[in-house]
PDB file of C-alpha atoms in Angstrom:
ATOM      1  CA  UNK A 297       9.467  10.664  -0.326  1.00 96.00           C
ATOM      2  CA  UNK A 298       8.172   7.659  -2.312  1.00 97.00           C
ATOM      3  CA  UNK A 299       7.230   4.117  -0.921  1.00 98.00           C
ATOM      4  CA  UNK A 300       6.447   0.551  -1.629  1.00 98.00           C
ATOM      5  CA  UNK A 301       4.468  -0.630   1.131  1.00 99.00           C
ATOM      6  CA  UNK A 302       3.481  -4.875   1.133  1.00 99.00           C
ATOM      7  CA  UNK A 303       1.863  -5.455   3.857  1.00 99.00           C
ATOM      8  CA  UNK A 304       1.040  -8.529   4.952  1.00 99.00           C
ATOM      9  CA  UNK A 305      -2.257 -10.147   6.937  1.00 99.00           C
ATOM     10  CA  UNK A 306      -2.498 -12.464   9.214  1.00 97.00           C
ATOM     11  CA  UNK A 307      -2.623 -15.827   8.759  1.00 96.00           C
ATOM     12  CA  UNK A 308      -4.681 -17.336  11.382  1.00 97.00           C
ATOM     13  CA  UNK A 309      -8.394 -18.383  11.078  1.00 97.00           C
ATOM     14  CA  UNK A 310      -9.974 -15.073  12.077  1.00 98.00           C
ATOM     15  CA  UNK A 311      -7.817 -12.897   9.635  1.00 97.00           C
ATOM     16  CA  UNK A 312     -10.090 -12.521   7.021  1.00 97.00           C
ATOM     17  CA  UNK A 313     -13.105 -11.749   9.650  1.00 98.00           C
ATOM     18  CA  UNK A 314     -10.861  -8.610  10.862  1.00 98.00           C
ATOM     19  CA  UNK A 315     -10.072  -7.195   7.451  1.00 98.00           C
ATOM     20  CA  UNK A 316     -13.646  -7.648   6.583  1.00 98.00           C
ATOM     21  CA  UNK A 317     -14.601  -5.729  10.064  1.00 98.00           C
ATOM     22  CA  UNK A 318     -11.986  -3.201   9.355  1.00 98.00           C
ATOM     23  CA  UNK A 319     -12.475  -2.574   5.293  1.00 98.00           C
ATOM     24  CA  UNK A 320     -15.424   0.423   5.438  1.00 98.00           C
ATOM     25  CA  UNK A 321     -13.317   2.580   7.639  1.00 98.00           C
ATOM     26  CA  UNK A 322     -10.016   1.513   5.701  1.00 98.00           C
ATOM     27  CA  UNK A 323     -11.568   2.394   2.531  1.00 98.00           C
ATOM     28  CA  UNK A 324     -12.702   5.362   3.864  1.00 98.00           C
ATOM     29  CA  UNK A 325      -9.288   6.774   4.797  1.00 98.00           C
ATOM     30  CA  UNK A 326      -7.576   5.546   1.897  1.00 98.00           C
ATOM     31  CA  UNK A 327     -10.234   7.640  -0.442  1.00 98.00           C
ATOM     32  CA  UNK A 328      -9.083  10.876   2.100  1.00 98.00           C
ATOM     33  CA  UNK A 329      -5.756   9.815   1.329  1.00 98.00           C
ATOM     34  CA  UNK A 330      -5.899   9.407  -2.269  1.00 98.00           C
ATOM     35  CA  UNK A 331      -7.834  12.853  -2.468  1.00 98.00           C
ATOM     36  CA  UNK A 332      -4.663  14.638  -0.669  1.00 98.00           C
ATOM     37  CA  UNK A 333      -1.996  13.043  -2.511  1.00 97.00           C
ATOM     38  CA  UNK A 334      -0.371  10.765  -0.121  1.00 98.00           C
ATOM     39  CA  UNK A 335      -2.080   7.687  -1.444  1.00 98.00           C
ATOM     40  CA  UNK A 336      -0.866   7.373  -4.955  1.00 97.00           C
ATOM     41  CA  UNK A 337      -2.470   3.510  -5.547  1.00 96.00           C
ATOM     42  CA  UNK A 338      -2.953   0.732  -3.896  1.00 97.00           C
ATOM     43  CA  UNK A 339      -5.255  -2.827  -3.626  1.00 97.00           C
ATOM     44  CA  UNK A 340      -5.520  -5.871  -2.164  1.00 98.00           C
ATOM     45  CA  UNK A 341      -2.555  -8.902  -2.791  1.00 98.00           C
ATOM     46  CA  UNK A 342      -4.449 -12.177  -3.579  1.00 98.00           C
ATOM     47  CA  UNK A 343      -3.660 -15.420  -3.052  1.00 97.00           C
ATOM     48  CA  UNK A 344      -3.888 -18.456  -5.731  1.00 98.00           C
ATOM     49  CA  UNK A 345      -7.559 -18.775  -4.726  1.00 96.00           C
ATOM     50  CA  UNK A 346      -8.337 -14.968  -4.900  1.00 97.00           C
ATOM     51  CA  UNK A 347      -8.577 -14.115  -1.415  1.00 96.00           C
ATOM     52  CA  UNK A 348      -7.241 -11.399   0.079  1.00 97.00           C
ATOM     53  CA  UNK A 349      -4.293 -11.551   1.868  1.00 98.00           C
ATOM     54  CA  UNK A 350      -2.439  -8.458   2.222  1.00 98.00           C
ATOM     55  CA  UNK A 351      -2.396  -5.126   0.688  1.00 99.00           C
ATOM     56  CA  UNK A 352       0.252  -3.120  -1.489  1.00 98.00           C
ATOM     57  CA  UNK A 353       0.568   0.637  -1.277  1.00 98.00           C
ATOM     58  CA  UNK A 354       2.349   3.201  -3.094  1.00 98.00           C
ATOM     59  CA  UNK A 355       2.589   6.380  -0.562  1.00 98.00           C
ATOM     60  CA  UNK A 356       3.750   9.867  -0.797  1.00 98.00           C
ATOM     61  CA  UNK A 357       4.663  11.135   2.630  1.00 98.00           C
ATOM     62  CA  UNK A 358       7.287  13.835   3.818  1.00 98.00           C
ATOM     63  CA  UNK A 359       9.704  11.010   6.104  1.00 98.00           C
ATOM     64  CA  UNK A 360       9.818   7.371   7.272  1.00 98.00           C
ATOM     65  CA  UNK A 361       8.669   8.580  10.553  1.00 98.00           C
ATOM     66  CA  UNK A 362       5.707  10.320   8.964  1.00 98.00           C
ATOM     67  CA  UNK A 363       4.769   6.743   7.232  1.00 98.00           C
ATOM     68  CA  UNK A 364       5.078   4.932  10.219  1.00 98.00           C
ATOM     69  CA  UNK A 365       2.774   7.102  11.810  1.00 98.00           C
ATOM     70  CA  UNK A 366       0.142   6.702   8.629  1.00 99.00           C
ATOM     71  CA  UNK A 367       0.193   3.027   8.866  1.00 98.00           C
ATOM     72  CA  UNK A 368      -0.101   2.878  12.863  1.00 98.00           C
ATOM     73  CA  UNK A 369      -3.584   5.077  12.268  1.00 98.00           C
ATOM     74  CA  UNK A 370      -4.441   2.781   9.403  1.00 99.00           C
ATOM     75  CA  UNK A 371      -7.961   1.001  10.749  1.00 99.00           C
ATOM     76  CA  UNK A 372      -6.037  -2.469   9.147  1.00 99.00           C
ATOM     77  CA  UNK A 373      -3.568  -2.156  11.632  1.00 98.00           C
ATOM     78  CA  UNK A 374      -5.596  -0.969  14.443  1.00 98.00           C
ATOM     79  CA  UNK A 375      -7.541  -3.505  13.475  1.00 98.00           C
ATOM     80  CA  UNK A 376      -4.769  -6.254  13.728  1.00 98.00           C
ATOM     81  CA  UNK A 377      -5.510  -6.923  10.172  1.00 98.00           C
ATOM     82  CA  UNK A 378      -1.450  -6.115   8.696  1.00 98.00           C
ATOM     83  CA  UNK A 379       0.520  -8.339  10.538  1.00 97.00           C
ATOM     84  CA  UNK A 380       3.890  -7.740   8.980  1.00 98.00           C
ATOM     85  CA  UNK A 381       5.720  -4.639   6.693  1.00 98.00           C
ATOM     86  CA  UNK A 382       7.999  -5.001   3.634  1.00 98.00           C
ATOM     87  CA  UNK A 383       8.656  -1.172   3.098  1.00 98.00           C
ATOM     88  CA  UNK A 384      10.666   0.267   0.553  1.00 98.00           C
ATOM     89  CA  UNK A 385      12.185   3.282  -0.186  1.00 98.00           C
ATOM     90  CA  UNK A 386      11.137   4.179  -4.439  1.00 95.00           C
ATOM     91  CA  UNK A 387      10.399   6.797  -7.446  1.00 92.00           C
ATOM     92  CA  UNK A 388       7.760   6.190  -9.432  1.00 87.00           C
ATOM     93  CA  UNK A 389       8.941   6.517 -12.898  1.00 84.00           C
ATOM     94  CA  UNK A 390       7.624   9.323 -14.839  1.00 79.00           C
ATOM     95  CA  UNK A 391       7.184   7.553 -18.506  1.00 72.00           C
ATOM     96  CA  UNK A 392       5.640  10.678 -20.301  1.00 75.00           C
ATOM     97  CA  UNK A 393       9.597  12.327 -20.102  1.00 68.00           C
ATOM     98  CA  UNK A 394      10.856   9.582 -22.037  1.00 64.00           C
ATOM     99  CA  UNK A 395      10.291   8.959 -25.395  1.00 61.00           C
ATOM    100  CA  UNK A 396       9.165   4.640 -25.866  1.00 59.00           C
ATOM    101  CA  UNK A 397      12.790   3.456 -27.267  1.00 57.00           C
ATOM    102  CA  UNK A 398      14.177   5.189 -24.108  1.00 56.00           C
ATOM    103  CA  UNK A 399      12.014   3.634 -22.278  1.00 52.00           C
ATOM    104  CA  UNK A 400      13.288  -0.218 -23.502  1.00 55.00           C
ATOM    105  CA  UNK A 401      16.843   0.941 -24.014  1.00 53.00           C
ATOM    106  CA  UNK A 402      19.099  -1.542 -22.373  1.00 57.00           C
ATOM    107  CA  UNK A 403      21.304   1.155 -20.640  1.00 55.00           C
ATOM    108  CA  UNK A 404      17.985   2.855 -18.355  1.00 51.00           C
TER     109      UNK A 404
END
């Protein structure tokens, strides 16, 4: 299964400090990840000033319980960094099966 994760940070003074603390071993994983296929992409969400404040994921894992899992070992939230989930069941669409006026066509 596909998913859209958002998470978001926390918002209180020491948030940024955690991710910060958190980031080499987070980075770490997620290059793991990547390398086996359940990462597909991902970065940082920014606010209006360009700091971080959350991160969105696009995930490849077998089940909902098997994400759950993933994000509960993530070092961000072990590290108290992700505060909150938006998660969302998806497909990424494969645009190299579709020619480009499929691709705009009104009825897709």
């Amino acid at each position: 299964m596909q998913f859209l994760i958002i998470a978001h940070d926390g918002t209180d003074p020491d948030a940024m400090n955690r991710r910060l603390a958190a980031r080499p071993a987070h980075f770490e994983r997620a290059r793991k990840a990547k390398a086996d296929g359940t990462l597909l992409i991902g970065g940082a969400i920014l606010d209006e000033h360009d700091q971080m404040i959350g991160s969105s994921l696009y995930v490849e894992i077998e089940s909902r319980e098997a994400l759950d899992q993933w994000l509960a070992d993530d070092p961000y939230t072990k590290g108290n960094v992700w505060q909150t989930f938006e998660i969302h069941v998806m497909r990424i669409a494969n645009l190299e099966h579709f020619p480009l006026i499929q691709v705009h066509s009104p009825q897709l």
